[in-house]
mmCIF file of N, CA and C and ligand atoms in Angstrom:
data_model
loop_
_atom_site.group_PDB
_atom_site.id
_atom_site.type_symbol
_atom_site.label_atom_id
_atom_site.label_comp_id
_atom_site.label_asym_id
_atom_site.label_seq_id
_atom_site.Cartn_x
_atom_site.Cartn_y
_atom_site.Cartn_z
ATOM 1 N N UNK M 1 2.903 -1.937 24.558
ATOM 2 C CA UNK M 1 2.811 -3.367 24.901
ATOM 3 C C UNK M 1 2.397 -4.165 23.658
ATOM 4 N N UNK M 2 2.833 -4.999 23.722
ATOM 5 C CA UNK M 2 2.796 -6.366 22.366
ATOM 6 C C UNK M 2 1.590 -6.290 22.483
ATOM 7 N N UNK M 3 0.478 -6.282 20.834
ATOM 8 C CA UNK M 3 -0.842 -6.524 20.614
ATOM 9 C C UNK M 3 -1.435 -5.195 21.069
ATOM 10 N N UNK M 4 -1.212 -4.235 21.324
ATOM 11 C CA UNK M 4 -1.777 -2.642 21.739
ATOM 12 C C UNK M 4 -1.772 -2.085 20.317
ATOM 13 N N UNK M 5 -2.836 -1.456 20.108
ATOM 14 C CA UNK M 5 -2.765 -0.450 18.749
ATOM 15 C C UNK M 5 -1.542 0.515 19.331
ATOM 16 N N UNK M 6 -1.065 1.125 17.542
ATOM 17 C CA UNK M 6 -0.194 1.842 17.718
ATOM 18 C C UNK M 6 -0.524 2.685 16.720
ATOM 19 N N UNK M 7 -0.744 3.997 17.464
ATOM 20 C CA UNK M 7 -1.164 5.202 16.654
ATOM 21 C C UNK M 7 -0.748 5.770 15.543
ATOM 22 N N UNK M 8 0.559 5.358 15.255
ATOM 23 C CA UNK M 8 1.212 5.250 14.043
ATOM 24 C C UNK M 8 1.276 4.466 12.952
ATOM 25 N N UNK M 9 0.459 3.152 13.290
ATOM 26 C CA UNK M 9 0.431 1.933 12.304
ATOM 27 C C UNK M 9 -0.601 2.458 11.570
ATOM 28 N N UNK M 10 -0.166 1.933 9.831
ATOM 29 C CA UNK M 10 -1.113 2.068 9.089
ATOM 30 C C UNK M 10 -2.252 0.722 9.331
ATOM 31 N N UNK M 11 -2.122 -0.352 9.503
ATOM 32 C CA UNK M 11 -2.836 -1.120 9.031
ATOM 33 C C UNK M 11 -3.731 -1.527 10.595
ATOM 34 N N UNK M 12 -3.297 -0.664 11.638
ATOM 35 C CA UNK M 12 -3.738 -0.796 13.074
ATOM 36 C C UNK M 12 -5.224 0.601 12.829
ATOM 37 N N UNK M 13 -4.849 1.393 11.825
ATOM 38 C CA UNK M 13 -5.965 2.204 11.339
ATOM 39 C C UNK M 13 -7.059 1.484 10.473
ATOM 40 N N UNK M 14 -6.150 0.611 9.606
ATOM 41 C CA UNK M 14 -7.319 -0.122 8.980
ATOM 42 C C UNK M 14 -8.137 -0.750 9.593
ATOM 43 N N UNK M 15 -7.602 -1.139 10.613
ATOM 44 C CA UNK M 15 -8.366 -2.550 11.422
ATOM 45 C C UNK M 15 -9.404 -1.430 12.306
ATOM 46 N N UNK M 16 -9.131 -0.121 12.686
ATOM 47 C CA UNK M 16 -9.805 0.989 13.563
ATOM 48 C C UNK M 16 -10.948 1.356 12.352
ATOM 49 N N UNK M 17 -10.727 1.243 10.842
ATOM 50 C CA UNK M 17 -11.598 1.392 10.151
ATOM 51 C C UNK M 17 -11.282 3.442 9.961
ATOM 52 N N UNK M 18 -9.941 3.874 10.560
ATOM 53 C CA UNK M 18 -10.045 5.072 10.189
ATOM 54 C C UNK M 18 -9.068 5.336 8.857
ATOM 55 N N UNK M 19 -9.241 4.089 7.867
ATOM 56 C CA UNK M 19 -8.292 4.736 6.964
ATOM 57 C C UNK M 19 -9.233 3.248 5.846
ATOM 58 N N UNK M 20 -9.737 3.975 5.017
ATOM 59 C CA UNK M 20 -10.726 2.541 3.924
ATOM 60 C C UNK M 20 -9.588 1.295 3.407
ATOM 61 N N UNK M 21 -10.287 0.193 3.249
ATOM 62 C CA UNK M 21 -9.925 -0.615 2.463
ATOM 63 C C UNK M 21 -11.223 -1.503 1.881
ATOM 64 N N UNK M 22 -10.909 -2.624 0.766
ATOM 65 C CA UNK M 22 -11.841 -3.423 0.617
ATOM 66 C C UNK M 22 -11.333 -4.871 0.889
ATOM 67 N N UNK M 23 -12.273 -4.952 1.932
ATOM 68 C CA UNK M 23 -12.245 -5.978 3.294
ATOM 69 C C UNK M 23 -12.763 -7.456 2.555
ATOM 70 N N UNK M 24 -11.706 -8.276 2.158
ATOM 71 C CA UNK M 24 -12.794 -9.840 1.678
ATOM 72 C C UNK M 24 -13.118 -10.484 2.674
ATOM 73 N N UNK M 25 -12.713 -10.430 3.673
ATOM 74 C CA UNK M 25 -13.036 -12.027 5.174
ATOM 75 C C UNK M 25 -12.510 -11.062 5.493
ATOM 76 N N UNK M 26 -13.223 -11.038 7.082
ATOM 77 C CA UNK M 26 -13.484 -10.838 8.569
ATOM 78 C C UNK M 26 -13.819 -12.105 9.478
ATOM 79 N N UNK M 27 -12.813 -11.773 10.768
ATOM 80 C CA UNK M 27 -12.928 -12.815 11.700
ATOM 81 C C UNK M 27 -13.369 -11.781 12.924
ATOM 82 N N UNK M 28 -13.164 -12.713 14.388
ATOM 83 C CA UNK M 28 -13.612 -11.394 15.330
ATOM 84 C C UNK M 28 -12.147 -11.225 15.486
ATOM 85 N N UNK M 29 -10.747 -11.934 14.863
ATOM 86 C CA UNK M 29 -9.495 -11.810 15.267
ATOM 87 C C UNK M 29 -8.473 -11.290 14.136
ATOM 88 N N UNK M 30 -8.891 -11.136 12.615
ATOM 89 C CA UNK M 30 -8.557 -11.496 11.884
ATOM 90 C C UNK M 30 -9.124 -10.609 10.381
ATOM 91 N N UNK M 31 -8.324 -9.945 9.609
ATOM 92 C CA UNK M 31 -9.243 -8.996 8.732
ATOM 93 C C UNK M 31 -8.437 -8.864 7.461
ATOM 94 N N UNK M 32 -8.662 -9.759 6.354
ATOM 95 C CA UNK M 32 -8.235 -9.793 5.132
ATOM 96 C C UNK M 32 -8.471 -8.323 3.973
ATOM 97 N N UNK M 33 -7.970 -8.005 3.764
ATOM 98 C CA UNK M 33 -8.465 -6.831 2.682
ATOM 99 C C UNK M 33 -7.302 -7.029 1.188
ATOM 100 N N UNK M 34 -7.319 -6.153 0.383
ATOM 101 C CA UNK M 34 -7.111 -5.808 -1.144
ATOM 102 C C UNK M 34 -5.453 -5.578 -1.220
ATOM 103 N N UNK M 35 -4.518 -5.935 -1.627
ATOM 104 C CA UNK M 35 -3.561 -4.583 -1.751
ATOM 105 C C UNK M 35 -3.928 -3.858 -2.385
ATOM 106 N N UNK M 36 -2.940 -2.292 -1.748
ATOM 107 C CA UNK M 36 -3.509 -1.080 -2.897
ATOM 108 C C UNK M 36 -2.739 -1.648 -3.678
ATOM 109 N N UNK M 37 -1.783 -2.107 -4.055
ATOM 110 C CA UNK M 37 -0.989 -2.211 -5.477
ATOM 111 C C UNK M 37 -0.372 -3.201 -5.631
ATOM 112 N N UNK M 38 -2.079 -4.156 -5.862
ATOM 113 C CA UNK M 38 -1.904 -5.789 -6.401
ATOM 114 C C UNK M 38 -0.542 -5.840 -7.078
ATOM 115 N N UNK M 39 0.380 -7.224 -7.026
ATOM 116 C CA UNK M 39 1.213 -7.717 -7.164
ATOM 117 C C UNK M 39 1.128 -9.212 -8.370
ATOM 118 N N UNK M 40 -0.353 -9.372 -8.348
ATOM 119 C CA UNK M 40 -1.251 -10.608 -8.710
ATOM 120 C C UNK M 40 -2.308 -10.688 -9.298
ATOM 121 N N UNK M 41 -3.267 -10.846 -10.028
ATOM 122 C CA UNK M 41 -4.667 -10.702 -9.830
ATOM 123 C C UNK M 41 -5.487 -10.979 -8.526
ATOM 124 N N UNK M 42 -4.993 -12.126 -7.389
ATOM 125 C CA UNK M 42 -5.116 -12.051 -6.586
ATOM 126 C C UNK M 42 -4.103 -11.466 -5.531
ATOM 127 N N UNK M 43 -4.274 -10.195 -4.449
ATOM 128 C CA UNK M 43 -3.216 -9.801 -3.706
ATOM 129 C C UNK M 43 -4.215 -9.317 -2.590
ATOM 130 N N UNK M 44 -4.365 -10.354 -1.852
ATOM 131 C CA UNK M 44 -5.289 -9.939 -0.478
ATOM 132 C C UNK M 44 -3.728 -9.774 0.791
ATOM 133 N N UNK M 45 -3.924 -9.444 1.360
ATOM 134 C CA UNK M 45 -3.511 -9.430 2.651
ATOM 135 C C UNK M 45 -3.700 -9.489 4.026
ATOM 136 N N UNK M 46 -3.840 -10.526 5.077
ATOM 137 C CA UNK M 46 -4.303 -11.147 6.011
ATOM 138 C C UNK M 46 -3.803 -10.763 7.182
ATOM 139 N N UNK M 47 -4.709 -9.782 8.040
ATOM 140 C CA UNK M 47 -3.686 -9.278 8.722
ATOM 141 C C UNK M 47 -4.547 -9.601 10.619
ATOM 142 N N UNK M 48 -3.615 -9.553 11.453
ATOM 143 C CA UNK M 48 -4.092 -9.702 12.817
ATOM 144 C C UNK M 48 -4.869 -8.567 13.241
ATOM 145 N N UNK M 49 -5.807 -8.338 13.998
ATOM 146 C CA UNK M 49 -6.363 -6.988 14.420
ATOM 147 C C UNK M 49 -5.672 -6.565 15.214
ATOM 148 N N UNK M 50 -4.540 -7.304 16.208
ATOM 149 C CA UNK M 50 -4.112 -6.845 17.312
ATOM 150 C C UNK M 50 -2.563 -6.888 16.573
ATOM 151 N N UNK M 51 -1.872 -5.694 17.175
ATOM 152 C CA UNK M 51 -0.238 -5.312 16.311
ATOM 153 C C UNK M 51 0.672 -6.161 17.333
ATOM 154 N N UNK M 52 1.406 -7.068 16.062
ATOM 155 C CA UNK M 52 2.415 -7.501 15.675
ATOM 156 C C UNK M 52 3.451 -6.742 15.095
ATOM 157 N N UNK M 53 5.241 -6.773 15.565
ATOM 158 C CA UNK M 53 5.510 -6.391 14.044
ATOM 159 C C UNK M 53 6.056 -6.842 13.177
ATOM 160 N N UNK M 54 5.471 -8.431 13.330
ATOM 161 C CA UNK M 54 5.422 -8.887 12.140
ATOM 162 C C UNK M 54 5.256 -10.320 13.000
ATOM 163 N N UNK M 55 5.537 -11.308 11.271
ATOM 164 C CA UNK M 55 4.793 -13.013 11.971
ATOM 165 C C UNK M 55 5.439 -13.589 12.687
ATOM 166 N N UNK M 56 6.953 -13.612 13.044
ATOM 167 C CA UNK M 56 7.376 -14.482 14.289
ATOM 168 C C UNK M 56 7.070 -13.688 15.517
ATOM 169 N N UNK M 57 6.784 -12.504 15.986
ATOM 170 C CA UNK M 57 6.556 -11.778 16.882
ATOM 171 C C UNK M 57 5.235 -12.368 17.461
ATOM 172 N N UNK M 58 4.371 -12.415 16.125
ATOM 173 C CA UNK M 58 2.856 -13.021 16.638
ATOM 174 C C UNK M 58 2.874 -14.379 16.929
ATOM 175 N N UNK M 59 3.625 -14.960 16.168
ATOM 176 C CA UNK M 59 3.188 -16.739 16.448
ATOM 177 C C UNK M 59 3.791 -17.069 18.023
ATOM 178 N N UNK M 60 4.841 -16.388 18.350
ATOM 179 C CA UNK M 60 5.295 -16.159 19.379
ATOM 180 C C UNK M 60 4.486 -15.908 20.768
ATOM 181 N N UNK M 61 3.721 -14.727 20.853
ATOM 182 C CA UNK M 61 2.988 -14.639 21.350
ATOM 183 C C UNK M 61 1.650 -15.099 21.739
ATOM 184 N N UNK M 62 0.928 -15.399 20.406
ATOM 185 C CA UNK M 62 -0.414 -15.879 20.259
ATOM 186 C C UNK M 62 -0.438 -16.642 18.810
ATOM 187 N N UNK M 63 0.365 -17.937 19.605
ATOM 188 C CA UNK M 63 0.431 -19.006 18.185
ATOM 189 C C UNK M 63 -1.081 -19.348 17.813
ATOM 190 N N UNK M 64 -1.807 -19.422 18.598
ATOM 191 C CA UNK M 64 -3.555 -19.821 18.093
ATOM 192 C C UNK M 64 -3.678 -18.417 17.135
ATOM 193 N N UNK M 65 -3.763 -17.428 16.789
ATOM 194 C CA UNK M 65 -4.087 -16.547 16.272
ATOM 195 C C UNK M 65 -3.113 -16.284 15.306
ATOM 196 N N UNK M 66 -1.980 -16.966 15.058
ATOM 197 C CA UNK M 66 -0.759 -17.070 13.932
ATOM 198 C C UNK M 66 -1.407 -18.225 12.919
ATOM 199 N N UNK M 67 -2.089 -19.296 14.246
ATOM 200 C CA UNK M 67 -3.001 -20.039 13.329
ATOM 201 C C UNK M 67 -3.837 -20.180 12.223
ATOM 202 N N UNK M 68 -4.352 -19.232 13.173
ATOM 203 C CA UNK M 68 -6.082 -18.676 12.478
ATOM 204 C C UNK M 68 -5.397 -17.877 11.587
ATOM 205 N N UNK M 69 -4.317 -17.106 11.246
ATOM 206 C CA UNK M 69 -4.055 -16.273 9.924
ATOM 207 C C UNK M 69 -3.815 -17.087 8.917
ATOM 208 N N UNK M 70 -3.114 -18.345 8.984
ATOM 209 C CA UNK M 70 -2.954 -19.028 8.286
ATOM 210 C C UNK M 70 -4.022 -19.467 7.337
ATOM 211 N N UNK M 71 -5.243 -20.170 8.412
ATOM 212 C CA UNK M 71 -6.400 -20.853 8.443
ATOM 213 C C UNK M 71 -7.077 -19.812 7.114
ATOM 214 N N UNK M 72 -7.283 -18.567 7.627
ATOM 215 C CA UNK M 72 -8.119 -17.859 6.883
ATOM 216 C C UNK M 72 -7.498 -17.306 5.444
ATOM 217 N N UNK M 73 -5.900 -17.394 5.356
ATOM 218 C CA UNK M 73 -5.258 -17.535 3.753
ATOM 219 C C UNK M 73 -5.814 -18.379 3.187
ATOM 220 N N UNK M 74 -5.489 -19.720 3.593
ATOM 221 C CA UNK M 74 -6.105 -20.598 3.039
ATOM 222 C C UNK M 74 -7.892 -20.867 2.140
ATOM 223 N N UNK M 75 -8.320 -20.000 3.382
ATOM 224 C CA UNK M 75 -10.148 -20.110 3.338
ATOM 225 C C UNK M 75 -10.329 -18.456 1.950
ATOM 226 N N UNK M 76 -9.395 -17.748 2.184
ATOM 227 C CA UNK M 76 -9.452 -16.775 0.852
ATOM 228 C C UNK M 76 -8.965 -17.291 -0.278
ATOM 229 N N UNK M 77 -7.526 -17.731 -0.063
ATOM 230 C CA UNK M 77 -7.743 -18.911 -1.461
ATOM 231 C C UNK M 77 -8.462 -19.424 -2.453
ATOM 232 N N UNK M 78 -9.600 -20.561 -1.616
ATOM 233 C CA UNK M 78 -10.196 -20.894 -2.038
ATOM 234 C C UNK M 78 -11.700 -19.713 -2.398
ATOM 235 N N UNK M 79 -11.770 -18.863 -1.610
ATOM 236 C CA UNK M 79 -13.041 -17.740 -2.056
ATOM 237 C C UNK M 79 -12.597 -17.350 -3.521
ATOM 238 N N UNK M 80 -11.145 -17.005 -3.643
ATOM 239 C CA UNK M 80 -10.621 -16.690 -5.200
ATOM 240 C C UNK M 80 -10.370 -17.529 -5.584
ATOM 241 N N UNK M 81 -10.758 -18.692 -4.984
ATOM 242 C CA UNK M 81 -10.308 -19.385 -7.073
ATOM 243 C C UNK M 81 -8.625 -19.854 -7.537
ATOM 244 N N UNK M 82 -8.051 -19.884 -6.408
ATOM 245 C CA UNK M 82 -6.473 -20.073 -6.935
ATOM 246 C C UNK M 82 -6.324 -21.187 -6.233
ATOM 247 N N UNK M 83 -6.646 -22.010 -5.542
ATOM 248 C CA UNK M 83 -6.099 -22.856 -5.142
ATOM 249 C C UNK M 83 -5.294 -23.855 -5.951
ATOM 250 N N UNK M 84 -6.254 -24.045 -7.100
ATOM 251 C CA UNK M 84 -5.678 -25.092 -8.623
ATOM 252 C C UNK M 84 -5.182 -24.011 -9.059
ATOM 253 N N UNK M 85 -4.149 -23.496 -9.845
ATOM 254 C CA UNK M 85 -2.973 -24.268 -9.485
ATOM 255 C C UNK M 85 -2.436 -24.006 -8.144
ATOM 256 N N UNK M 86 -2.740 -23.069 -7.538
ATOM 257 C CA UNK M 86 -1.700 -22.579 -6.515
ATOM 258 C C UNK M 86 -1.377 -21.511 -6.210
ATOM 259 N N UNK M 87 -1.179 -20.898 -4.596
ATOM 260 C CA UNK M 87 -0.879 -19.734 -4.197
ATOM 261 C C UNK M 87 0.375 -19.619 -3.734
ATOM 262 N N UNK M 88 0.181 -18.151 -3.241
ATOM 263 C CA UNK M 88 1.927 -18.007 -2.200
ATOM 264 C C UNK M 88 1.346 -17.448 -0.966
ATOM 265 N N UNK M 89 2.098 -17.699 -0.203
ATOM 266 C CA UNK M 89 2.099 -17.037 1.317
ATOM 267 C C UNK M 89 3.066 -16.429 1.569
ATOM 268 N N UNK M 90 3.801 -14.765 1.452
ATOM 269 C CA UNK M 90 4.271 -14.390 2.098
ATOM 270 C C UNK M 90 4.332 -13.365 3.289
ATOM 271 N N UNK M 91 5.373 -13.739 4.291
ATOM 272 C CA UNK M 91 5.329 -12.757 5.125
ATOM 273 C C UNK M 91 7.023 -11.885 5.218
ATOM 274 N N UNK M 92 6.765 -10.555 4.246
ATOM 275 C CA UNK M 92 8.079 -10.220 4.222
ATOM 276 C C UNK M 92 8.524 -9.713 6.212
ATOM 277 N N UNK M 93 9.903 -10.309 6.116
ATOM 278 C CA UNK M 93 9.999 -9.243 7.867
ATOM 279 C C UNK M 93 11.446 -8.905 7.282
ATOM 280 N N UNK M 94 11.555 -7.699 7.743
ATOM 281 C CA UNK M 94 12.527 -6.897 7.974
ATOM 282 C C UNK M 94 12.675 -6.097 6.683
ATOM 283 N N UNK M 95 13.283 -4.610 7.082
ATOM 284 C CA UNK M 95 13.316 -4.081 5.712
ATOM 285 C C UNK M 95 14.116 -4.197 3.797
ATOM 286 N N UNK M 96 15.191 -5.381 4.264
ATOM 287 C CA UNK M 96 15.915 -5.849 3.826
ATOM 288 C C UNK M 96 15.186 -6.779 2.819
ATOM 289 N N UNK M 97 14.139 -7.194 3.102
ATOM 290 C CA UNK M 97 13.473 -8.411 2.905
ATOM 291 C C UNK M 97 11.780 -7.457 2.245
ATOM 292 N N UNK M 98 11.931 -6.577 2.364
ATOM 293 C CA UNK M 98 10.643 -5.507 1.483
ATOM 294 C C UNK M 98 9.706 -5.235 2.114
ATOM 295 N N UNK M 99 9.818 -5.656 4.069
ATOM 296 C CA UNK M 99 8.632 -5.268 4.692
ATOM 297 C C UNK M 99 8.842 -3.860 5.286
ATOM 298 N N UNK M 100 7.632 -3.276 4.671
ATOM 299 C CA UNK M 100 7.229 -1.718 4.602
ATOM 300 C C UNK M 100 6.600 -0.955 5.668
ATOM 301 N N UNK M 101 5.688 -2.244 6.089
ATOM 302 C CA UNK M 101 4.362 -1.793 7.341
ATOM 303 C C UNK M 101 4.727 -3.109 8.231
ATOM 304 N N UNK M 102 4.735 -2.213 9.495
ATOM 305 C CA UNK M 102 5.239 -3.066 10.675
ATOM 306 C C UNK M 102 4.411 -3.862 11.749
ATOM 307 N N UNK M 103 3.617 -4.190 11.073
ATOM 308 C CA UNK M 103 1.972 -5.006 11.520
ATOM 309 C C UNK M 103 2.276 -6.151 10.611
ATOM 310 N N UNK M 104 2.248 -6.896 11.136
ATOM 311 C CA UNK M 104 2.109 -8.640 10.981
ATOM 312 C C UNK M 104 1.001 -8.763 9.494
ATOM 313 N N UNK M 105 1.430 -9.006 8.645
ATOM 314 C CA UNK M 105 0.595 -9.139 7.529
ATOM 315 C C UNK M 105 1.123 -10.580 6.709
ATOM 316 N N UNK M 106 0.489 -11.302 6.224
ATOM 317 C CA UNK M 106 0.628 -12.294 5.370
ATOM 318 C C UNK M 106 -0.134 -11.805 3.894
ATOM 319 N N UNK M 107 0.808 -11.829 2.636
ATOM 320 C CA UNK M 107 0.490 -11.580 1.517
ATOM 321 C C UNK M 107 -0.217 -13.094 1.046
ATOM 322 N N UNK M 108 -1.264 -13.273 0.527
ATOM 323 C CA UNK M 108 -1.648 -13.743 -0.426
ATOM 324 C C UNK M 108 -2.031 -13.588 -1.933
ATOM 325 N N UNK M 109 -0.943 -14.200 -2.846
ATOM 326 C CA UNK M 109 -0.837 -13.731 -4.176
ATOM 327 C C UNK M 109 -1.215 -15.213 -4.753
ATOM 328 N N UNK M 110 -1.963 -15.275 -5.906
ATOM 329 C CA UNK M 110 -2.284 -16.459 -6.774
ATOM 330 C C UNK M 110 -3.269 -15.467 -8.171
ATOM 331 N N UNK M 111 -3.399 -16.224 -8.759
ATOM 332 C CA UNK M 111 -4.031 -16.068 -10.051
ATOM 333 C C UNK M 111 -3.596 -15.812 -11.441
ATOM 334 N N UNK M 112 -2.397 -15.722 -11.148
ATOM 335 C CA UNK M 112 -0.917 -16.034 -12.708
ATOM 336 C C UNK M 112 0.389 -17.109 -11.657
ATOM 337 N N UNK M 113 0.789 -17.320 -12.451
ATOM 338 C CA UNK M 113 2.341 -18.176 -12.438
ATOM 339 C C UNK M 113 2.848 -17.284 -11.125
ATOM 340 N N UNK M 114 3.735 -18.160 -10.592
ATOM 341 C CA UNK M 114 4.256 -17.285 -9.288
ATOM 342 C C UNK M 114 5.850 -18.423 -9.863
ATOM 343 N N UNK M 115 7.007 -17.552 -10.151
ATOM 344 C CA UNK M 115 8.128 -18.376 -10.018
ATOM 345 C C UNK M 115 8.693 -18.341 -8.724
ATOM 346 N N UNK M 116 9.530 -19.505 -8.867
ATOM 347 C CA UNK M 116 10.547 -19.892 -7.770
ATOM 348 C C UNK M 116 12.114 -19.884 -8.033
ATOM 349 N N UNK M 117 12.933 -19.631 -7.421
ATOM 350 C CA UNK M 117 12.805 -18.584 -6.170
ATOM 351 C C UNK M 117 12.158 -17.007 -6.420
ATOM 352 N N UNK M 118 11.688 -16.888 -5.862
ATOM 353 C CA UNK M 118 11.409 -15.238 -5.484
ATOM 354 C C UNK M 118 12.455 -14.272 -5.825
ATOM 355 N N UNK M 119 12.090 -12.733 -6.144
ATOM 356 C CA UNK M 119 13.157 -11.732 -6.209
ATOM 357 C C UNK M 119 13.601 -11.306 -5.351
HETATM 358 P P1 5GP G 201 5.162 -5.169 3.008
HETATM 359 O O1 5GP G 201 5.935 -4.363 1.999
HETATM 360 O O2 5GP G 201 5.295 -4.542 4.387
HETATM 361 O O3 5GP G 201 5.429 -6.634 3.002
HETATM 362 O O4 5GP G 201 3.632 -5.048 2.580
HETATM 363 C C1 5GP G 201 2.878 -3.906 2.763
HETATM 364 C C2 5GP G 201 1.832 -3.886 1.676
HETATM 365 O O5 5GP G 201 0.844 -2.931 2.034
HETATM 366 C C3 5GP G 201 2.355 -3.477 0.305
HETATM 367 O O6 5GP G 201 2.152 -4.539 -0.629
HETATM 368 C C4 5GP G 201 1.534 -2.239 -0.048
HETATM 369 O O7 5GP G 201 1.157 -2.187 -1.400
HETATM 370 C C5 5GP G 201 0.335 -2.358 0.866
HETATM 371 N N1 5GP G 201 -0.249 -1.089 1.265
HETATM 372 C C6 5GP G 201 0.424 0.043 1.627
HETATM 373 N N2 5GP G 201 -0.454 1.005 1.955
HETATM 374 C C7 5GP G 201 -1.697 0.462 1.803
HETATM 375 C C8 5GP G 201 -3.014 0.989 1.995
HETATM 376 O O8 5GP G 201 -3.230 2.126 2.400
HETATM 377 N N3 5GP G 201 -4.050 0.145 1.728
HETATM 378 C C9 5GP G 201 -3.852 -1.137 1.280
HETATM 379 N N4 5GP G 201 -4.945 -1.862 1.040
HETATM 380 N N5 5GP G 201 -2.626 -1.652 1.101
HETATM 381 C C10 5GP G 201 -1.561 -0.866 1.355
HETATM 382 ZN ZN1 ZN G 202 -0.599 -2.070 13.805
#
């Protein structure tokens, strides 16, 4: 069922706390941590506690909590320091598109140049 852990998700372990990360912001809905293999100087990733698989699935379901992911990119942002000049928000979906892990995650990357368009 939509929003049920899934014993197979990696990042549904993170949020279970049975697999480490380093966690910047915690919500009671909501749990930002590190990538393993920053993209950025800043490369947090903002993820729902409850599985999505991925962000139109969630906003769909529980647009207040598609919200609050937003809300809290934003609020890490500013904890790092990138807001001047500027961040990115992505949410890759589908595998075509480079999404790897099938839990609703929003990348936040800032702290060098980010060009446009994307690769
Ligand atoms: P996607 O490719 O699905 O958009 O993003 C998945 C991200 O998860 C990748 O950037 C990848 O580096 C990151 N990742 C994969 N495994 C782990 C892990 O065990 N811990 C952390 N912190 N990040 C991970
Ligand atoms: Zn999951």
């Amino acid at each position: 069922m939509a929003g049920e852990p899934q014993a197979d998700c990696l990042f549904c372990k993170i949020v279970a706390g049975d697999v480490p990360a380093t966690v910047v912001r915690e919500t009671d809905n909501v749990v930002a941590f590190r990538d393993i293999n920053p993209q950025a100087p800043t490369h947090v990733l903002v993820i729902p506690k409850v599985h999505y698989p991925d962000a139109a699935s969630l906003a769909l379901a529980e647009p207040a909590l598609a919200a609050e992911l937003l809300r809290e990119a934003g609020e890490i942002a500013a904890q790092e320091k990138t807001v001047e000049p500027g961040y990115r928000i992505v949410f890759n979906t589908g595998p075509g598109a480079g999404q790897t892990v099938f839990h609703a995650h929003a990348h936040l990357l800032g702290g060098r140049g980010l060009e446009w368009p994307p690769g």
